[in-house]
Amino acid sequence: MESLKQRISKYLIDYRRDKEEAIKDLEKKSSNFKEFKEELIKNDIVSEEELLIIFSREYKIPYLDLEKYHLPKENKELLPQDLASRYKVVPISRIGDVLTIATSNPLDIVVIDELYLATSFKRICPVLCKEEKINKFLNNLYVIKEEKEQNLKEDIFSKVSVKEQSFDESIGIETLVKESKLPPIVRIVDLIIYEGIKRRASDIHIEPTSSDVSVRYRIDGVLQHGLSLPKVNQDAVIARLKIMSSLNITEFRIPQDGRFKVKFEGKTIDFRVSSLPTNFGEKIVLRILDSSNLSYGIDKLGFSEKPLKLFEKALGSPFGIILVTGPTGSGKSTTLYSIISKFNNPQKNIITIEDPVEYQLDGVTQIQVKPEIGLTFAHCLRSVLRQSPDIIMVGEIRDAETADIAIKASLTGEFIFSTLHTNSSVGAITRLIDMGIDPFLVASSIIATTAQRLVRKLCLKCRVKDEIEDNVLERLGFKPTTPELFRPRGCPACNYTGYYGRFALLEVLLFDDIIREMIIKRASEEDIVNYARKERGFISLKEDGFDKCCQGITSLEEVLRVAG
Ligand SMILES: [Zn+2]
C-alpha cells in the first residue's frame, strides 16, 4: 500500500511541477510524514495553509479559517481539557450528537476514534485549521480558566490568617476554634463534603502530608484524588471537622470516633468520622452513609434473580440463623441493614449488636460493643436474649463463644443474622466447625449461608467489546455460545476508570434436610456444593459474575478480580 508520504508527494508534484526534484528529494530524506510536512514548509515548497487545502480536497475534510471564527467560551464544556490538549483539537460546535472539532492533523485517524470512544458523541467531524491557530484557541479556551480557578483558590486561602507555626501543638485551642469558624474554612469543609456526595464517594480521606493536606475520595471502591489544601489551613480544617463530629478538639494523641449528619437534596446523610494521629497531624476519614439506600429492601440491591429468590425464601423462616459472608468492603452491612429495614415495624423488637454502629435506624435498639469494658459480642448477646427480641443482628461472629450463644438462642426460637469472615457460603460451615461448634448444632440451627462481593459496573458510555479466545472462555467455565463481552476503557463520564457504580454478586446456600445430614456426616465442601447446585438452585459467585458479564454489566477481569 502507498504510504501517506508517497501519496501526498504525488499530489504535490502535480500541484507544483516546477518543484518536482525538490519534493522527491525531501520525500527521500524524511523518515515519516510529519518530517516530510515540516521540510516542505521549511523549504518554501508549500505553505501550511496550502497543504491543509490539499488535505481538504484529498480527504474531503473542510478547511476552516479560524481567524474569522468566534469560538464561544462554553465550548470548553464540549471536550475536557486533557483530551483537547492531548490530541491538539479544538471543539468548534455541537449539533445534536455530532461534535465538530478543528485539527491540523486530519490524517491521525486514531484521534477521531479516541475522541469518539472517550466522549458521548455519536459522531466526531473534523475540520482543518492551522496548527498555530489551534494552539492559540486551546490557550484561550482552557488555560485561562485554570488561572482563574487558581486565583479563586488563593483568594479563599489568603483570607485565612492562620500562622505557619499553628501546626505546633502549642497553639491555643481557643484560637483554633475561632479560626475553624471563619467563612473560608467553613467553605472549604463544605466543599470537601459536597464533592464527596456529588462524586458518589463511600468515604473521604483528609490526610496531612509533609507539604500539604490531601483530600481523596473512595469511589466505586477505588481512591481518587480531590483537592490539596495548604498546610497552613490544616489545623483549622481538622478542628472544624472535629467540632462538627463532636470529637474532643483538645485531644490530638489518640484515635477518636464521631458522627454528624447533613441535609442534601432533601435527604439526610450520615457521616461516621474517625481521627487517627499520624506523623504530620491527625488524619480524618469520613464514611458517607446514605441511609435512604437501605429502605428500598434487598430486592433493590441489584442481586441476580436466582440467588435473591433463595435468599428471600430463607428470610421467610420463623427462626434460625442466616450468615452473610464476605471480606471487608463486600457490602455485607448494606445487606444486613436492608434486611432489618424490611422487618422494621412497631410490632417487632429488633436489637442489633454492632462494632461500630454504622447506620442509625429509627425503631431499632442498637448496641455498640465495647470489649475494653467487657461488653463483647458474646456478653451483649446474652443480655439481649433477656429482652425478648424478635430479631437479632450480631455484627460479626468472631469467636466460638458468640457462635455458641447464637446457635443455642436460634434453637429456642430466635431469628438471628450475622456475618462471618469466610470466602464462600459453604466455607461458613467449615469455619464454624473449625471454631469448635458441633456439626449437629451447625446443621440444625442454620437456615442459609450466603457470600457476596462488590463488583464495579462498566461505564456504558465507553465500554468496548472484549475479544477473548474461545478456549480461554471454555476453561473459565463459559458455554461455547457466549454473547458479546465488554471491557472498560475510560471517558470523562467515569473519570477515566472505565467503571461507574457497583453492584453485589450473591451466592446463597439454602439448607435442606439432605444438606443437614451431609454436614453431620462431615461431607466435603465440594460434595455439598455439587448437591446444592443440582437440587437447590445454587449458583456460585463466579457463575453469577459470568452471567453479569454476558449481560454486558461488568467485565471478565472485574469478576475474576473479586471472585477468581
Ligand atoms: Zn466511561
Coordinates of C-alpha atoms and ligand atoms in Angstrom, one line a residue:
M1 CA 0.0 0.0 0.0
E2 CA 1.1 3.5 -0.7
S3 CA 2.2 5.4 2.3
L4 CA 0.8 8.7 3.3
K5 CA 4.1 10.4 2.5
Q6 CA 4.1 8.9 -1.0
R7 CA 0.5 9.9 -1.7
I8 CA 1.0 13.5 -0.7
S9 CA 4.2 13.6 -2.6
K10 CA 2.5 12.5 -5.8
Y11 CA -0.2 15.0 -5.2
L12 CA 2.2 17.8 -4.6
I13 CA 4.2 17.0 -7.7
D14 CA 1.0 17.5 -9.7
Y15 CA 0.4 20.8 -7.9
R16 CA 4.0 22.1 -8.1
R17 CA 5.5 20.6 -11.3
D18 CA 8.4 23.1 -11.1
K19 CA 9.5 21.7 -7.7
E20 CA 9.3 18.0 -8.7
E21 CA 13.0 17.3 -8.0
A22 CA 13.0 19.1 -4.6
I23 CA 9.8 17.3 -3.5
K24 CA 11.2 13.9 -4.4
D25 CA 14.4 14.8 -2.6
L26 CA 12.6 15.8 0.6
E27 CA 10.4 12.7 0.4
K28 CA 13.5 10.5 0.3
K29 CA 15.2 12.5 3.1
S30 CA 12.4 12.4 5.7
S31 CA 11.6 9.2 7.5
N32 CA 7.9 9.9 8.2
F33 CA 5.1 12.1 7.1
K34 CA 5.5 14.6 9.9
E35 CA 9.1 15.2 9.0
F36 CA 8.2 15.5 5.3
K37 CA 5.5 18.0 6.1
E38 CA 7.9 20.1 8.2
E39 CA 10.6 20.0 5.5
L40 CA 8.1 21.1 2.8
I41 CA 7.1 24.1 4.7
K42 CA 10.7 25.0 5.7
N43 CA 11.8 24.8 2.1
D44 CA 9.0 27.0 0.9
I45 CA 7.6 24.4 -1.4
V46 CA 4.1 24.8 0.1
S47 CA 2.7 26.8 3.0
E48 CA 0.9 25.1 5.8
E49 CA -2.3 26.6 4.5
E50 CA -1.8 25.2 1.0
L51 CA -1.0 21.9 2.5
L52 CA -4.2 22.0 4.5
I53 CA -6.2 22.8 1.4
I54 CA -4.6 19.9 -0.4
F55 CA -5.6 17.6 2.5
S56 CA -9.1 19.2 2.4
R57 CA -9.5 18.2 -1.2
E58 CA -7.9 14.8 -0.9
Y59 CA -9.7 13.7 2.2
K60 CA -12.9 15.7 1.7
I61 CA -12.5 17.5 5.1
P62 CA -13.5 21.1 5.1
Y63 CA -10.8 23.7 5.8
L64 CA -11.8 26.4 8.2
D65 CA -10.0 29.7 8.7
L66 CA -10.4 30.1 12.4
E67 CA -9.1 33.7 12.2
K68 CA -12.6 34.7 11.3
Y69 CA -14.3 32.3 13.6
H70 CA -15.7 33.3 17.0
L71 CA -15.3 30.5 19.5
P72 CA -17.8 30.6 22.3
K73 CA -16.4 30.2 25.8
E74 CA -19.0 27.5 26.6
N75 CA -17.3 25.2 24.0
K76 CA -14.8 24.1 26.7
E77 CA -17.7 22.1 28.2
L78 CA -17.9 20.0 25.0
L79 CA -14.5 18.4 25.5
P80 CA -12.4 18.0 28.6
Q81 CA -9.2 20.0 28.6
D82 CA -6.9 17.0 28.9
L83 CA -8.4 15.4 25.8
A84 CA -8.3 18.6 23.8
S85 CA -4.6 19.3 24.7
R86 CA -3.5 15.7 24.3
Y87 CA -4.8 15.5 20.7
K88 CA -4.4 19.1 19.8
V89 CA -8.1 19.6 18.8
V90 CA -10.5 22.4 19.5
P91 CA -14.2 21.8 19.9
I92 CA -15.9 24.0 17.3
S93 CA -19.6 23.3 17.6
R94 CA -22.1 20.7 18.5
I95 CA -25.3 19.8 16.7
G96 CA -27.2 17.1 18.4
D97 CA -24.9 14.1 18.9
V98 CA -22.3 15.4 16.4
L99 CA -19.2 17.2 17.6
T100 CA -17.2 19.2 15.2
I101 CA -13.5 19.6 16.1
A102 CA -10.7 21.5 14.5
T103 CA -7.4 19.7 13.9
S104 CA -4.2 20.5 12.0
N105 CA -3.6 16.8 11.5
P106 CA -6.5 15.3 9.7
L107 CA -4.6 12.1 9.0
D108 CA -4.4 11.0 12.5
I109 CA -7.4 8.7 12.4
V110 CA -6.7 7.4 15.8
V111 CA -7.6 10.8 17.3
I112 CA -11.1 10.7 15.9
D113 CA -11.5 7.2 17.2
E114 CA -10.2 8.0 20.6
L115 CA -12.4 11.1 20.9
Y116 CA -15.4 9.1 19.8
L117 CA -14.8 6.5 22.5
A118 CA -13.9 9.0 25.2
T119 CA -17.0 11.2 24.8
S120 CA -20.7 10.5 24.4
F121 CA -20.9 12.0 20.9
K122 CA -22.3 9.7 18.2
R123 CA -20.0 11.2 15.6
I124 CA -16.9 13.4 15.5
C125 CA -16.5 15.6 12.4
P126 CA -13.1 17.1 11.8
V127 CA -12.4 20.4 10.1
L128 CA -8.9 21.6 9.2
C129 CA -7.1 24.5 10.7
K130 CA -3.6 25.8 11.1
E131 CA -1.6 24.4 14.0
E132 CA -0.7 27.8 15.3
K133 CA -4.3 28.9 15.5
I134 CA -5.2 25.6 17.2
N135 CA -2.7 26.3 19.9
K136 CA -4.0 29.9 20.4
F137 CA -7.6 28.6 20.8
L138 CA -6.6 25.9 23.2
N139 CA -4.9 28.5 25.3
N140 CA -7.8 30.9 25.3
L141 CA -10.4 28.2 25.9
Y142 CA -8.8 26.2 28.7
V143 CA -5.7 27.7 30.2
I144 CA -7.3 31.0 31.3
K145 CA -10.0 29.0 33.2
E146 CA -7.3 27.3 35.2
E147 CA -5.6 30.5 36.1
K148 CA -9.0 31.9 37.3
E149 CA -9.5 28.9 39.5
Q150 CA -6.1 29.3 40.9
N151 CA -6.8 32.9 41.7
L152 CA -10.1 31.9 43.4
K153 CA -8.3 29.3 45.5
E154 CA -5.6 31.8 46.5
D155 CA -8.4 34.2 47.3
I156 CA -10.1 31.8 49.6
F157 CA -7.0 30.7 51.3
S158 CA -5.4 34.1 51.7
K159 CA -8.3 35.3 53.8
V160 CA -7.3 32.7 56.5
S161 CA -4.8 34.2 58.7
V162 CA -3.5 31.0 60.3
K163 CA 0.1 31.2 61.3
E164 CA 2.6 28.7 60.0
Q165 CA 3.5 27.6 63.5
S166 CA -0.1 26.7 64.1
F167 CA 0.9 23.1 63.3
D168 CA 2.7 23.2 66.6
E169 CA 0.6 21.9 69.4
S170 CA 1.3 25.0 71.5
I171 CA -1.3 27.0 69.6
G172 CA -4.2 27.9 71.8
I173 CA -7.3 25.8 71.4
E174 CA -9.5 29.0 71.6
T175 CA -7.7 30.5 68.5
L176 CA -8.2 27.2 66.7
V177 CA -11.9 27.1 67.4
K178 CA -12.2 30.7 66.3
E179 CA -10.4 30.0 63.1
S180 CA -12.4 26.9 62.3
K181 CA -15.5 29.1 62.2
L182 CA -14.1 31.6 59.7
P183 CA -16.1 31.6 56.5
P184 CA -13.3 30.4 54.3
I185 CA -12.6 27.3 56.5
V186 CA -16.3 26.5 56.7
R187 CA -16.5 26.8 52.9
I188 CA -13.5 24.6 52.3
V189 CA -15.0 21.9 54.6
D190 CA -18.4 22.2 53.0
L191 CA -16.8 21.9 49.6
I192 CA -14.9 18.7 50.6
I193 CA -18.2 17.2 51.8
Y194 CA -20.2 18.4 48.8
E195 CA -17.6 16.9 46.4
G196 CA -17.8 13.6 48.2
I197 CA -21.6 13.4 47.9
K198 CA -21.6 14.5 44.3
R199 CA -18.9 12.1 43.3
R200 CA -20.8 9.2 44.9
A201 CA -17.9 8.6 47.3
S202 CA -18.2 6.0 50.1
D203 CA -15.5 7.7 52.1
I204 CA -13.4 10.8 52.2
H205 CA -9.8 10.8 53.4
I206 CA -8.3 14.1 54.7
E207 CA -4.7 13.3 55.1
P208 CA -1.9 15.7 56.2
T209 CA 1.4 15.2 54.4
S210 CA 4.7 16.9 54.9
S211 CA 3.8 19.7 52.5
D212 CA 0.0 19.9 52.3
V213 CA -3.3 18.3 53.2
S214 CA -4.5 15.9 50.6
V215 CA -8.2 15.0 50.1
R216 CA -9.1 11.8 48.4
Y217 CA -12.4 10.2 47.7
R218 CA -13.2 6.5 47.5
I219 CA -15.4 6.0 44.5
D220 CA -16.6 2.5 43.5
G221 CA -14.0 1.1 45.9
V222 CA -11.0 3.0 44.5
L223 CA -9.4 6.1 46.0
Q224 CA -9.3 9.1 43.7
H225 CA -7.6 12.5 44.1
G226 CA -9.5 15.6 45.2
L227 CA -8.3 19.0 46.5
S228 CA -5.0 19.6 48.1
L229 CA -5.2 22.2 50.9
P230 CA -2.3 24.4 52.0
K231 CA -0.6 23.2 55.2
V232 CA -1.5 26.5 56.9
N233 CA -5.1 25.5 56.9
Q234 CA -4.6 22.0 58.2
D235 CA -5.4 22.6 61.9
A236 CA -8.4 24.9 61.3
V237 CA -9.9 22.4 58.8
I238 CA -9.4 19.4 61.1
A239 CA -10.7 21.4 64.0
R240 CA -13.9 22.3 62.0
L241 CA -14.4 18.6 61.2
K242 CA -13.8 17.6 64.8
I243 CA -16.3 20.1 66.1
M244 CA -18.9 19.0 63.6
S245 CA -18.5 15.4 64.7
S246 CA -18.5 16.2 68.4
L247 CA -14.9 14.9 68.9
N248 CA -12.7 16.3 71.6
I249 CA -10.8 19.0 69.9
T250 CA -8.1 19.3 72.6
E251 CA -7.2 15.6 72.1
F252 CA -4.7 15.0 69.3
R253 CA -2.9 11.9 70.6
I254 CA -5.5 9.2 70.5
P255 CA -7.8 8.0 67.8
Q256 CA -11.4 9.2 68.1
D257 CA -14.8 8.3 66.6
G258 CA -17.7 10.6 66.0
R259 CA -20.5 11.4 63.6
F260 CA -22.6 14.1 62.1
K261 CA -25.5 14.5 59.7
V262 CA -26.0 16.8 56.7
K263 CA -29.2 17.5 54.7
F264 CA -28.5 17.2 51.0
E265 CA -31.2 17.5 48.3
G266 CA -33.9 16.6 50.8
K267 CA -32.1 13.5 52.1
T268 CA -30.3 13.2 55.4
I269 CA -26.9 11.7 55.0
D270 CA -24.9 10.3 58.0
F271 CA -21.2 10.8 58.3
R272 CA -19.2 8.5 60.5
V273 CA -15.9 10.2 61.4
S274 CA -12.7 8.8 62.7
S275 CA -9.5 10.6 63.5
L276 CA -6.0 9.0 63.7
P277 CA -2.8 10.7 64.8
T278 CA 0.0 10.5 62.2
N279 CA 3.4 12.0 61.9
F280 CA 2.1 15.0 60.1
G281 CA -1.0 15.6 62.2
E282 CA -4.4 14.0 62.5
K283 CA -5.8 12.1 59.6
I284 CA -9.6 12.2 59.3
V285 CA -11.7 9.7 57.5
L286 CA -15.4 10.4 56.8
R287 CA -17.6 7.5 55.9
I288 CA -20.6 8.6 54.0
L289 CA -23.7 6.6 55.0
D290 CA -26.7 7.3 52.8
S291 CA -29.5 5.5 54.7
S292 CA -32.0 6.3 52.1
N293 CA -30.4 3.4 50.1
L294 CA -31.5 0.9 52.8
S295 CA -35.2 1.5 52.9
Y296 CA -35.7 0.0 49.4
G297 CA -35.2 -3.6 50.6
I298 CA -32.9 -6.4 49.5
D299 CA -34.7 -6.8 46.2
K300 CA -33.4 -3.4 45.2
L301 CA -29.7 -4.1 45.9
G302 CA -29.2 -5.4 42.4
F303 CA -28.8 -9.1 43.2
S304 CA -29.4 -11.6 40.5
E305 CA -32.9 -13.2 40.4
K306 CA -31.9 -16.8 41.2
P307 CA -29.8 -16.2 44.4
L308 CA -32.2 -13.5 45.5
K309 CA -35.2 -15.9 45.4
L310 CA -33.2 -18.3 47.6
F311 CA -32.3 -15.5 50.0
E312 CA -36.0 -14.4 50.3
K313 CA -37.0 -18.0 51.0
A314 CA -34.5 -18.1 53.9
L315 CA -35.8 -14.8 55.3
G316 CA -39.3 -16.3 55.4
S317 CA -38.3 -18.8 58.1
P318 CA -39.7 -18.2 61.6
F319 CA -36.4 -18.8 63.4
G320 CA -32.8 -19.9 62.9
I321 CA -29.6 -18.3 61.7
I322 CA -28.7 -16.6 58.4
L323 CA -25.0 -16.0 57.9
V324 CA -23.8 -13.4 55.4
T325 CA -20.1 -13.9 54.5
G326 CA -17.5 -12.0 52.5
P327 CA -14.4 -9.9 53.0
T328 CA -14.4 -6.4 54.4
G329 CA -15.9 -4.0 51.9
S330 CA -18.1 -6.6 50.2
G331 CA -21.4 -4.8 51.1
K332 CA -22.3 -7.2 53.9
S333 CA -23.6 -4.4 56.2
T334 CA -25.7 -2.9 53.5
T335 CA -27.4 -6.3 53.0
L336 CA -27.9 -6.7 56.8
Y337 CA -29.3 -3.2 57.2
S338 CA -31.6 -3.7 54.3
I339 CA -32.9 -6.9 55.9
I340 CA -33.5 -5.1 59.2
S341 CA -35.4 -2.3 57.3
K342 CA -37.6 -4.9 55.7
F343 CA -38.6 -6.3 59.1
N344 CA -38.7 -3.0 61.0
N345 CA -42.1 -2.2 62.3
P346 CA -43.6 -1.3 65.7
Q347 CA -44.8 -4.9 66.3
K348 CA -41.2 -6.2 66.2
N349 CA -38.5 -5.9 68.8
I350 CA -35.3 -5.7 66.8
I351 CA -31.9 -5.5 68.5
T352 CA -28.6 -5.1 66.9
I353 CA -25.1 -5.6 68.4
E354 CA -22.5 -3.8 66.3
D355 CA -18.9 -2.8 66.1
P356 CA -19.3 0.0 65.2
V357 CA -22.9 1.1 64.7
E358 CA -23.0 2.2 61.1
Y359 CA -26.4 3.4 60.2
Q360 CA -28.7 4.7 62.9
L361 CA -32.2 3.2 62.4
D362 CA -35.4 4.5 64.0
G363 CA -37.3 1.9 66.0
V364 CA -34.3 -0.4 66.3
T365 CA -32.3 -0.9 69.5
Q366 CA -28.6 -0.6 68.5
I367 CA -25.8 -1.6 70.9
Q368 CA -22.2 -0.8 70.4
V369 CA -19.8 -3.4 71.7
K370 CA -17.0 -2.1 74.0
P371 CA -14.6 -5.0 74.7
E372 CA -12.4 -2.7 76.8
I373 CA -15.2 -2.6 79.5
G374 CA -16.3 -6.2 79.0
L375 CA -19.1 -5.5 76.5
T376 CA -18.1 -8.1 74.0
F377 CA -20.4 -9.6 71.3
A378 CA -21.0 -12.6 73.5
H379 CA -21.7 -10.6 76.6
C380 CA -24.1 -8.3 74.7
L381 CA -25.9 -11.2 73.0
R382 CA -26.5 -12.9 76.4
S383 CA -28.1 -9.7 77.8
V384 CA -30.1 -9.1 74.6
L385 CA -31.7 -12.5 74.9
R386 CA -33.3 -11.5 78.2
Q387 CA -35.0 -8.5 76.4
S388 CA -37.5 -10.7 74.4
P389 CA -36.2 -9.8 71.0
D390 CA -37.9 -10.9 67.7
I391 CA -34.9 -10.4 65.5
I392 CA -31.3 -10.0 66.5
M393 CA -28.5 -8.8 64.3
V394 CA -25.0 -9.7 65.5
G395 CA -22.4 -7.5 63.6
E396 CA -19.9 -10.4 63.3
I397 CA -19.4 -13.8 64.8
R398 CA -15.7 -13.7 65.7
D399 CA -15.4 -16.4 68.3
A400 CA -16.8 -19.7 69.4
E401 CA -18.5 -18.2 72.5
T402 CA -20.6 -15.8 70.4
A403 CA -21.3 -18.6 67.8
D404 CA -22.4 -20.9 70.6
I405 CA -24.8 -18.5 72.2
A406 CA -26.3 -17.5 68.8
I407 CA -26.8 -21.1 67.9
K408 CA -28.5 -22.1 71.2
A409 CA -30.7 -19.0 71.0
S410 CA -31.8 -19.8 67.5
L411 CA -32.7 -23.3 68.6
T412 CA -35.1 -21.9 71.2
G413 CA -36.9 -19.8 68.6
E414 CA -34.8 -16.6 67.9
F415 CA -34.3 -15.3 64.5
I416 CA -30.6 -14.2 64.2
F417 CA -28.5 -12.9 61.4
S418 CA -24.8 -12.2 61.4
T419 CA -21.7 -12.1 59.3
L420 CA -18.7 -14.3 59.2
H421 CA -15.3 -13.9 57.6
T422 CA -15.1 -16.6 55.0
N423 CA -14.7 -16.7 51.3
S424 CA -17.8 -18.7 50.3
S425 CA -21.2 -19.7 51.5
V426 CA -20.2 -23.3 52.1
G427 CA -17.0 -22.1 53.8
A428 CA -19.1 -20.8 56.7
I429 CA -20.0 -24.3 57.7
T430 CA -16.3 -25.4 57.8
R431 CA -15.4 -22.2 59.7
L432 CA -18.0 -22.8 62.4
I433 CA -16.9 -26.4 62.8
D434 CA -13.3 -25.3 63.0
M435 CA -14.3 -22.9 65.8
G436 CA -15.3 -26.0 67.7
I437 CA -19.1 -26.0 67.2
D438 CA -20.6 -29.4 67.0
P439 CA -21.6 -30.2 63.3
F440 CA -25.0 -31.3 64.6
L441 CA -25.6 -27.8 66.1
V442 CA -24.5 -26.1 62.9
A443 CA -26.8 -28.3 60.9
S444 CA -29.8 -27.8 63.0
S445 CA -29.6 -24.0 63.6
I446 CA -28.6 -22.5 60.2
I447 CA -31.2 -21.7 57.6
A448 CA -28.9 -20.4 54.9
T449 CA -25.4 -19.1 54.4
T450 CA -24.6 -16.5 51.7
A451 CA -21.5 -15.0 50.2
Q452 CA -21.2 -11.7 48.4
R453 CA -18.7 -9.4 46.6
L454 CA -19.0 -5.9 45.2
V455 CA -18.2 -5.6 41.6
R456 CA -17.8 -2.5 39.5
K457 CA -20.3 -1.8 36.7
L458 CA -18.8 -1.0 33.3
C459 CA -19.3 2.6 32.2
L460 CA -21.9 2.3 29.5
K461 CA -20.6 5.4 27.7
C462 CA -17.2 3.9 27.0
R463 CA -17.2 0.1 27.4
V464 CA -15.7 -1.7 24.4
K465 CA -16.0 -5.2 23.0
D466 CA -13.7 -7.6 24.6
E467 CA -12.1 -10.2 22.4
I468 CA -11.4 -13.3 24.4
E469 CA -10.4 -16.6 22.8
D470 CA -13.0 -19.4 22.9
N471 CA -10.6 -21.8 24.6
V472 CA -9.9 -19.3 27.4
L473 CA -13.7 -18.8 27.9
E474 CA -14.3 -22.5 28.0
R475 CA -11.5 -23.0 30.5
L476 CA -13.2 -20.4 32.7
G477 CA -16.5 -22.3 32.5
F478 CA -18.3 -20.3 29.9
K479 CA -20.6 -22.0 27.4
P480 CA -19.3 -22.0 23.9
T481 CA -22.1 -19.8 22.7
T482 CA -21.1 -16.8 24.8
P483 CA -22.7 -13.5 23.8
E484 CA -20.6 -10.3 23.4
L485 CA -18.4 -9.5 26.3
F486 CA -17.2 -6.0 27.2
R487 CA -14.1 -4.4 28.8
P488 CA -13.6 -1.0 30.4
R489 CA -12.0 1.9 28.5
G490 CA -12.4 5.2 30.3
C491 CA -14.0 8.5 29.5
P492 CA -14.8 11.8 31.2
A493 CA -18.1 10.4 32.5
C494 CA -16.4 7.7 34.5
N495 CA -13.3 9.8 35.4
Y496 CA -11.3 7.6 33.0
T497 CA -11.7 4.5 35.2
G498 CA -14.0 2.7 32.8
Y499 CA -16.4 1.8 35.6
Y500 CA -19.4 3.6 37.0
G501 CA -21.2 2.3 40.1
R502 CA -21.2 -1.0 41.8
F503 CA -23.5 -4.0 42.5
A504 CA -23.1 -7.1 44.5
L505 CA -22.7 -10.7 43.3
L506 CA -24.5 -13.1 45.5
E507 CA -24.3 -16.8 46.3
V508 CA -26.9 -18.5 48.6
L509 CA -26.7 -21.9 50.1
L510 CA -30.2 -22.7 51.3
F511 CA -30.1 -25.6 53.7
D512 CA -32.4 -28.6 53.4
D513 CA -32.5 -32.0 55.3
I514 CA -30.0 -33.6 52.9
I515 CA -27.5 -30.8 53.4
R516 CA -28.0 -31.0 57.1
E517 CA -27.3 -34.7 57.0
M518 CA -24.2 -34.1 54.9
I519 CA -22.9 -31.6 57.5
I520 CA -23.4 -34.1 60.3
K521 CA -21.7 -36.7 58.3
R522 CA -18.9 -34.3 57.6
A523 CA -19.2 -34.3 53.9
S524 CA -16.7 -32.2 51.9
E525 CA -17.5 -28.7 50.8
E526 CA -17.3 -29.9 47.2
D527 CA -19.9 -32.6 47.8
I528 CA -22.3 -30.1 49.5
V529 CA -21.9 -27.6 46.6
N530 CA -22.4 -30.2 44.0
Y531 CA -25.6 -31.4 45.6
A532 CA -26.9 -27.8 46.1
R533 CA -26.1 -27.0 42.5
K534 CA -28.1 -29.9 41.3
E535 CA -31.1 -29.8 43.7
R536 CA -31.2 -26.4 45.4
G537 CA -30.7 -23.9 42.6
F538 CA -27.2 -22.9 43.9
I539 CA -25.1 -20.8 41.7
S540 CA -21.6 -19.7 42.8
L541 CA -20.3 -16.1 42.9
K542 CA -18.2 -16.7 39.8
E543 CA -21.2 -18.1 37.9
D544 CA -23.3 -15.1 39.0
G545 CA -20.5 -12.9 37.8
F546 CA -20.2 -14.6 34.4
D547 CA -24.0 -14.1 34.0
K548 CA -23.5 -10.4 34.5
C549 CA -20.6 -10.3 32.0
C550 CA -22.8 -11.9 29.4
Q551 CA -25.3 -9.1 30.1
G552 CA -22.6 -6.6 29.5
I553 CA -22.9 -5.2 33.0
T554 CA -19.4 -5.9 34.1
S555 CA -16.1 -7.2 32.7
L556 CA -14.5 -10.6 32.9
E557 CA -11.4 -9.1 34.6
E558 CA -13.5 -7.5 37.3
V559 CA -15.3 -10.7 38.1
L560 CA -12.1 -12.7 38.2
R561 CA -10.6 -10.0 40.4
V562 CA -13.2 -10.4 43.1
A563 CA -14.3 -14.0 42.7
G564 CA -11.5 -15.6 40.8
Ligands
ZN1 ZN -16.7 5.9 30.8

